[in-house]
């Protein structure tokens, strides 16, 4: 591991100043479940690591501000999976948080860390995308709110600017309630790397959003333009056609250790149907 300077600021202003001064050579440390591995294996060699766990604005919290559900950046997967508001209104996100890694990982892994790491396979990304999540970033230029769909670029790369850090993730109340579900497929051997992650959200107005990851350079979200997915009267053929359009952007790599492309594309369709069925059941049950 290359030596680096470790800083643990107590204020947001100090954290931003440290990151801004070091530029792209600095890294934020939250739970460290991704970062520490990359420091150890040398794939990241920052000169400065800024531990943000003492910055009050990033503290773990899940709170309603008006109609918006706000997650403090360092909120852990364990807290998300257990929170009654998340389980009631963002069921897919609660399910996603509950399957990240292991108990030990979930107790440390943060929501902002999962999003900022920008893995195409990040488990929380699909559910956050179907619920229209927004990333709140603070940097030398002030506060920016970035729709999550505009945040991911490709594996490990986001639209965060040098000197910026994420202080929260917001999920605004939708115009009509969205019932969601999360599904994933992992490898059977070795680390349980996700070969497909997927979330489906259906709203009371009949609009279906499907988001998926681990089958391309970044997670994507698509709206079912046909309306067939949410319509109980749709034929099997109409649903299959709607799924084909939604999955048009899936392009799994042939070189991945996670699974072959044919298998992943087949699983995408299976998981899409499962998540849709669960989301429709939840919508009907008012969950
Ligand atoms: C054994 C194991 C199993 C895992 N299983 C899963 C899994 O099943 N599903 C899954 O999705 N992930 C999994 N992960 C990956 C990891 O646990 C998650 O991505 C986790 O959410 C990362 O959060 P963290 O707080 O640990 O991030 P860190 O490791 O602290 O940071 C990750 C990256 O985000 C940046 N960052 C963190 N916080 C901020 C912030 N507030 N502002 C700006 N940048 C920030 C860091 O600089 C770093 O680049 C696993 C990891 C391990 C080691």
Short mmCIF file of C-alpha atoms and ligand atoms in Angstrom, two decimals:
data_model
loop_
_atom_site.label_atom_id
_atom_site.label_comp_id
_atom_site.label_asym_id
_atom_site.label_seq_id
_atom_site.Cartn_x
_atom_site.Cartn_y
_atom_site.Cartn_z
CA UNK A 1 0.00 0.00 0.00
CA UNK A 2 1.37 3.41 -0.92
CA UNK A 3 1.65 5.74 2.11
CA UNK A 4 -0.97 8.49 2.26
CA UNK A 5 -2.02 11.29 4.56
CA UNK A 6 -5.09 10.49 6.65
CA UNK A 7 -7.37 13.35 7.72
CA UNK A 8 -10.49 13.18 9.88
CA UNK A 9 -12.13 16.61 9.75
CA UNK A 10 -14.93 17.58 12.15
CA UNK A 11 -16.65 20.05 9.83
CA UNK A 12 -17.99 19.97 6.28
CA UNK A 13 -16.05 23.15 5.44
CA UNK A 14 -12.78 21.48 6.46
CA UNK A 15 -13.60 18.32 4.50
CA UNK A 16 -14.36 20.34 1.35
CA UNK A 17 -11.22 22.47 1.79
CA UNK A 18 -9.03 19.36 2.17
CA UNK A 19 -10.55 17.67 -0.89
CA UNK A 20 -10.40 20.84 -2.98
CA UNK A 21 -6.74 21.44 -2.14
CA UNK A 22 -5.72 17.87 -3.05
CA UNK A 23 -7.89 17.64 -6.20
CA UNK A 24 -8.27 14.24 -7.89
CA UNK A 25 -5.43 12.86 -5.74
CA UNK A 26 -7.72 12.73 -2.67
CA UNK A 27 -10.30 10.10 -1.72
CA UNK A 28 -13.20 10.16 0.70
CA UNK A 29 -13.34 7.31 3.23
CA UNK A 30 -16.75 6.29 4.55
CA UNK A 31 -17.21 2.62 5.55
CA UNK A 32 -14.05 1.66 3.67
CA UNK A 33 -15.46 -1.64 2.36
CA UNK A 34 -14.53 -0.71 -1.20
CA UNK A 35 -11.81 1.84 -0.63
CA UNK A 36 -9.60 -0.12 1.77
CA UNK A 37 -9.47 -3.07 -0.61
CA UNK A 38 -8.37 -0.81 -3.44
CA UNK A 39 -5.77 0.92 -1.26
CA UNK A 40 -4.41 -2.49 -0.28
CA UNK A 41 -4.27 -3.90 -3.81
CA UNK A 42 -2.78 -0.67 -5.17
CA UNK A 43 -5.49 -0.01 -7.78
CA UNK A 44 -6.04 3.33 -6.00
CA UNK A 45 -3.03 5.33 -4.81
CA UNK A 46 -4.32 8.61 -3.36
CA UNK A 47 -1.99 10.96 -1.50
CA UNK A 48 -4.81 11.97 0.88
CA UNK A 49 -7.67 10.01 2.42
CA UNK A 50 -10.40 12.10 4.06
CA UNK A 51 -12.45 10.18 6.63
CA UNK A 52 -15.88 11.84 6.69
CA UNK A 53 -17.46 9.91 9.56
CA UNK A 54 -17.14 12.85 11.99
CA UNK A 55 -18.74 15.41 9.68
CA UNK A 56 -22.19 16.11 11.14
CA UNK A 57 -23.88 16.82 7.76
CA UNK A 58 -23.02 13.30 6.57
CA UNK A 59 -24.14 11.53 9.75
CA UNK A 60 -26.26 8.38 9.46
CA UNK A 61 -29.92 9.35 9.39
CA UNK A 62 -33.12 8.56 7.52
CA UNK A 63 -35.58 11.41 7.80
CA UNK A 64 -38.54 13.00 6.06
CA UNK A 65 -37.98 16.61 5.01
CA UNK A 66 -41.37 17.68 3.69
CA UNK A 67 -42.23 14.96 1.18
CA UNK A 68 -38.62 13.95 0.54
CA UNK A 69 -36.94 10.99 2.22
CA UNK A 70 -33.36 12.01 3.01
CA UNK A 71 -30.53 9.57 3.72
CA UNK A 72 -27.43 11.00 5.38
CA UNK A 73 -24.39 9.94 3.32
CA UNK A 74 -22.98 7.55 5.92
CA UNK A 75 -26.26 5.71 6.57
CA UNK A 76 -25.42 2.00 6.50
CA UNK A 77 -27.10 -0.84 4.67
CA UNK A 78 -28.16 -2.34 8.00
CA UNK A 79 -29.97 0.88 8.94
CA UNK A 80 -31.64 1.14 5.53
CA UNK A 81 -32.80 -2.48 5.45
CA UNK A 82 -34.39 -2.17 8.90
CA UNK A 83 -36.00 1.27 8.63
CA UNK A 84 -39.83 1.20 8.69
CA UNK A 85 -40.24 4.13 6.26
CA UNK A 86 -37.88 2.55 3.74
CA UNK A 87 -39.56 -0.84 4.06
CA UNK A 88 -42.97 0.77 3.55
CA UNK A 89 -42.23 3.26 0.74
CA UNK A 90 -39.05 1.94 -0.93
CA UNK A 91 -39.37 -1.82 -0.53
CA UNK A 92 -36.94 -2.50 -3.38
CA UNK A 93 -34.25 -0.43 -1.67
CA UNK A 94 -34.77 -2.20 1.66
CA UNK A 95 -34.43 -5.54 -0.16
CA UNK A 96 -31.28 -4.40 -1.96
CA UNK A 97 -29.61 -3.13 1.21
CA UNK A 98 -30.44 -6.41 2.97
CA UNK A 99 -28.45 -8.53 0.49
CA UNK A 100 -25.26 -6.45 0.29
CA UNK A 101 -22.27 -8.57 1.30
CA UNK A 102 -22.62 -9.99 4.79
CA UNK A 103 -23.78 -8.74 8.20
CA UNK A 104 -20.31 -7.32 8.87
CA UNK A 105 -20.18 -5.55 5.49
CA UNK A 106 -23.73 -4.17 5.85
CA UNK A 107 -22.85 -2.71 9.26
CA UNK A 108 -20.12 -0.60 7.63
CA UNK A 109 -21.12 -0.15 3.98
CA UNK A 110 -22.76 3.23 3.41
CA UNK A 111 -25.34 4.32 0.87
CA UNK A 112 -23.20 7.16 -0.50
CA UNK A 113 -20.21 4.81 -0.68
CA UNK A 114 -22.22 2.34 -2.75
CA UNK A 115 -23.31 5.07 -5.13
CA UNK A 116 -19.94 6.92 -5.33
CA UNK A 117 -18.03 3.70 -5.93
CA UNK A 118 -20.11 3.55 -9.15
CA UNK A 119 -19.87 -0.19 -9.64
CA UNK A 120 -22.22 -1.26 -12.45
CA UNK A 121 -23.31 -4.00 -10.02
CA UNK A 122 -24.04 -1.75 -7.01
CA UNK A 123 -27.08 -3.29 -5.39
CA UNK A 124 -28.79 -0.09 -4.28
CA UNK A 125 -28.49 1.63 -7.67
CA UNK A 126 -31.46 0.03 -9.50
CA UNK A 127 -33.95 0.72 -6.71
CA UNK A 128 -32.68 4.26 -6.22
CA UNK A 129 -33.04 4.82 -9.98
CA UNK A 130 -36.64 3.57 -10.16
CA UNK A 131 -37.53 5.84 -7.23
CA UNK A 132 -35.93 8.88 -8.89
CA UNK A 133 -33.17 9.41 -6.31
CA UNK A 134 -31.09 12.56 -6.27
CA UNK A 135 -27.51 12.88 -5.02
CA UNK A 136 -26.71 15.96 -2.92
CA UNK A 137 -23.09 17.04 -3.45
CA UNK A 138 -21.17 19.83 -1.74
CA UNK A 139 -17.93 21.30 -3.03
CA UNK A 140 -16.05 24.56 -3.38
CA UNK A 141 -18.85 25.80 -5.70
CA UNK A 142 -21.60 25.13 -3.14
CA UNK A 143 -24.43 22.57 -3.18
CA UNK A 144 -25.46 20.62 -6.30
CA UNK A 145 -28.38 18.23 -6.65
CA UNK A 146 -27.70 15.58 -9.29
CA UNK A 147 -30.33 13.11 -10.50
CA UNK A 148 -28.81 9.67 -9.93
CA UNK A 149 -29.34 8.88 -13.62
CA UNK A 150 -27.00 11.80 -14.43
CA UNK A 151 -24.49 10.75 -11.76
CA UNK A 152 -23.20 7.42 -13.13
CA UNK A 153 -20.81 7.57 -16.06
CA UNK A 154 -19.08 4.19 -16.10
CA UNK A 155 -17.48 1.81 -13.63
CA UNK A 156 -15.77 3.89 -10.93
CA UNK A 157 -16.57 7.20 -12.63
CA UNK A 158 -19.30 9.67 -11.65
CA UNK A 159 -20.11 13.28 -12.47
CA UNK A 160 -18.83 14.41 -9.05
CA UNK A 161 -16.34 17.25 -9.56
CA UNK A 162 -12.92 17.43 -7.90
CA UNK A 163 -13.33 18.70 -4.35
CA UNK A 164 -16.97 17.57 -4.11
CA UNK A 165 -18.37 15.01 -1.71
CA UNK A 166 -21.82 13.55 -1.29
CA UNK A 167 -23.62 14.61 1.87
CA UNK A 168 -26.97 12.91 1.26
CA UNK A 169 -29.15 10.91 -1.10
CA UNK A 170 -32.72 12.14 -1.47
CA UNK A 171 -35.79 10.32 -2.71
CA UNK A 172 -38.53 12.84 -3.54
CA UNK A 173 -42.14 11.79 -3.08
CA UNK A 174 -43.46 10.69 -6.49
CA UNK A 175 -46.58 12.18 -8.08
CA UNK A 176 -48.21 8.79 -7.56
CA UNK A 177 -47.02 6.05 -5.22
CA UNK A 178 -44.37 3.67 -6.58
CA UNK A 179 -44.34 0.04 -5.42
CA UNK A 180 -40.93 -1.52 -6.02
CA UNK A 181 -39.03 -4.80 -5.78
CA UNK A 182 -35.37 -5.77 -6.10
CA UNK A 183 -33.91 -8.98 -7.53
CA UNK A 184 -30.37 -10.12 -8.17
CA UNK A 185 -28.40 -13.09 -9.35
CA UNK A 186 -24.95 -13.82 -7.97
CA UNK A 187 -22.15 -16.21 -8.78
CA UNK A 188 -22.40 -19.63 -7.18
CA UNK A 189 -18.68 -19.88 -6.43
CA UNK A 190 -16.11 -17.50 -5.00
CA UNK A 191 -17.26 -14.02 -3.93
CA UNK A 192 -20.99 -13.57 -4.41
CA UNK A 193 -20.48 -10.97 -7.15
CA UNK A 194 -23.77 -9.91 -8.72
CA UNK A 195 -24.12 -11.03 -12.32
CA UNK A 196 -27.43 -9.16 -12.65
CA UNK A 197 -29.11 -6.62 -10.36
CA UNK A 198 -32.56 -5.32 -11.14
CA UNK A 199 -35.39 -3.30 -9.66
CA UNK A 200 -38.87 -2.71 -10.93
CA UNK A 201 -41.17 0.10 -9.82
CA UNK A 202 -44.84 0.42 -10.79
CA UNK A 203 -46.82 3.50 -9.92
CA UNK A 204 -50.50 3.94 -9.33
CA UNK A 205 -50.84 5.73 -12.68
CA UNK A 206 -49.68 2.56 -14.49
CA UNK A 207 -46.13 3.64 -15.31
CA UNK A 208 -43.44 0.95 -14.94
CA UNK A 209 -39.75 1.74 -14.49
CA UNK A 210 -37.15 -0.99 -14.72
CA UNK A 211 -33.53 -0.40 -13.71
CA UNK A 212 -30.73 -2.90 -14.07
CA UNK A 213 -27.03 -3.22 -13.48
CA UNK A 214 -24.06 -5.51 -13.93
CA UNK A 215 -24.95 -5.94 -17.61
CA UNK A 216 -23.18 -2.88 -18.98
CA UNK A 217 -20.80 -0.09 -18.01
CA UNK A 218 -23.30 1.55 -15.63
CA UNK A 219 -26.74 0.90 -14.14
CA UNK A 220 -29.57 2.16 -16.35
CA UNK A 221 -33.25 2.94 -15.85
CA UNK A 222 -35.91 2.65 -18.53
CA UNK A 223 -39.61 3.49 -18.55
CA UNK A 224 -41.99 1.03 -20.21
CA UNK A 225 -43.34 3.27 -22.96
CA UNK A 226 -45.95 0.68 -24.04
CA UNK A 227 -47.76 0.57 -20.69
CA UNK A 228 -48.04 -3.22 -21.17
CA UNK A 229 -46.02 -4.16 -18.09
CA UNK A 230 -48.40 -2.57 -15.59
CA UNK A 231 -51.56 -3.54 -17.44
CA UNK A 232 -53.13 -6.72 -15.99
CA UNK A 233 -54.94 -7.26 -19.32
CA UNK A 234 -51.70 -7.40 -21.35
CA UNK A 235 -50.94 -10.56 -23.27
CA UNK A 236 -47.76 -12.55 -22.63
CA UNK A 237 -46.51 -11.46 -26.05
CA UNK A 238 -47.11 -7.78 -25.28
CA UNK A 239 -45.23 -8.06 -21.97
CA UNK A 240 -42.34 -9.90 -23.61
CA UNK A 241 -42.12 -7.20 -26.26
CA UNK A 242 -42.19 -4.46 -23.61
CA UNK A 243 -39.36 -6.16 -21.69
CA UNK A 244 -37.30 -6.47 -24.89
CA UNK A 245 -37.53 -2.69 -25.37
CA UNK A 246 -36.66 -2.01 -21.73
CA UNK A 247 -33.63 -4.31 -21.88
CA UNK A 248 -32.33 -2.97 -25.20
CA UNK A 249 -29.40 -1.28 -23.44
CA UNK A 250 -28.09 -4.39 -21.71
CA UNK A 251 -24.64 -5.25 -23.05
CA UNK A 252 -22.86 -7.63 -20.66
CA UNK A 253 -19.16 -8.06 -21.29
CA UNK A 254 -17.99 -11.39 -22.70
CA UNK A 255 -14.81 -11.11 -20.60
CA UNK A 256 -16.44 -10.74 -17.19
CA UNK A 257 -15.72 -13.25 -14.41
CA UNK A 258 -19.31 -12.76 -13.18
CA UNK A 259 -21.07 -14.92 -15.82
CA UNK A 260 -21.37 -15.32 -19.59
CA UNK A 261 -23.38 -12.72 -21.53
CA UNK A 262 -26.07 -15.18 -22.71
CA UNK A 263 -26.74 -16.31 -19.14
CA UNK A 264 -26.92 -12.75 -17.85
CA UNK A 265 -29.31 -11.65 -20.59
CA UNK A 266 -31.50 -14.66 -19.90
CA UNK A 267 -31.47 -13.94 -16.15
CA UNK A 268 -32.32 -10.29 -16.78
CA UNK A 269 -35.59 -11.41 -18.33
CA UNK A 270 -36.35 -13.89 -15.52
CA UNK A 271 -35.60 -11.34 -12.79
CA UNK A 272 -37.55 -8.66 -14.64
CA UNK A 273 -40.66 -10.81 -14.59
CA UNK A 274 -40.19 -11.71 -10.94
CA UNK A 275 -39.66 -8.13 -9.81
CA UNK A 276 -42.60 -6.92 -11.88
CA UNK A 277 -44.90 -9.54 -10.34
CA UNK A 278 -43.80 -8.58 -6.81
CA UNK A 279 -44.14 -4.85 -7.50
CA UNK A 280 -47.64 -5.34 -8.96
CA UNK A 281 -48.66 -7.42 -5.91
CA UNK A 282 -47.33 -4.70 -3.61
CA UNK A 283 -49.15 -1.99 -5.52
CA UNK A 284 -52.40 -3.95 -5.30
CA UNK A 285 -51.88 -4.58 -1.57
CA UNK A 286 -51.12 -0.89 -0.97
CA UNK A 287 -47.66 -1.78 0.34
C1 LIG B 1 -16.88 -8.83 0.92
C2 LIG B 1 -17.61 -7.69 0.24
C3 LIG B 1 -18.89 -7.93 -0.26
C4 LIG B 1 -19.58 -6.92 -0.90
N1 LIG B 1 -20.83 -7.19 -1.38
C5 LIG B 1 -21.52 -6.22 -2.02
C6 LIG B 1 -22.84 -6.49 -2.53
O1 LIG B 1 -23.39 -7.59 -2.38
N2 LIG B 1 -23.49 -5.49 -3.19
C7 LIG B 1 -22.92 -4.26 -3.35
O2 LIG B 1 -23.55 -3.38 -3.95
N3 LIG B 1 -21.68 -3.97 -2.88
C8 LIG B 1 -20.97 -4.91 -2.21
N4 LIG B 1 -19.72 -4.64 -1.74
C9 LIG B 1 -19.13 -3.32 -1.98
C10 LIG B 1 -19.28 -2.30 -0.84
O3 LIG B 1 -19.52 -2.92 0.40
C11 LIG B 1 -20.38 -1.27 -1.13
O4 LIG B 1 -20.18 -0.65 -2.39
C12 LIG B 1 -20.49 -0.21 -0.03
O5 LIG B 1 -21.75 0.36 -0.06
C13 LIG B 1 -19.44 0.89 -0.13
O6 LIG B 1 -19.66 1.80 0.94
P1 LIG B 1 -18.48 2.26 1.91
O7 LIG B 1 -19.06 3.20 2.87
O8 LIG B 1 -17.75 1.10 2.47
O9 LIG B 1 -17.56 3.03 0.84
P2 LIG B 1 -15.98 3.36 0.84
O10 LIG B 1 -15.25 2.08 0.67
O11 LIG B 1 -15.67 4.15 2.07
O12 LIG B 1 -15.94 4.25 -0.41
C14 LIG B 1 -16.25 3.74 -1.71
C15 LIG B 1 -15.95 4.80 -2.77
O13 LIG B 1 -16.87 5.88 -2.67
C16 LIG B 1 -16.19 7.10 -2.32
N5 LIG B 1 -17.04 7.76 -1.33
C17 LIG B 1 -17.56 7.20 -0.20
N6 LIG B 1 -18.37 8.06 0.42
C18 LIG B 1 -18.34 9.20 -0.30
C19 LIG B 1 -18.98 10.47 -0.16
N7 LIG B 1 -19.81 10.73 0.87
N8 LIG B 1 -18.74 11.42 -1.09
C20 LIG B 1 -17.91 11.16 -2.13
N9 LIG B 1 -17.28 9.99 -2.33
C21 LIG B 1 -17.50 9.01 -1.42
C22 LIG B 1 -14.83 6.69 -1.80
O14 LIG B 1 -13.85 7.69 -2.02
C23 LIG B 1 -14.56 5.44 -2.62
O15 LIG B 1 -14.10 5.77 -3.89
C24 LIG B 1 -18.99 -5.63 -1.07
C25 LIG B 1 -17.71 -5.38 -0.55
C26 LIG B 1 -17.02 -6.40 0.10
C27 LIG B 1 -15.65 -6.13 0.64
#
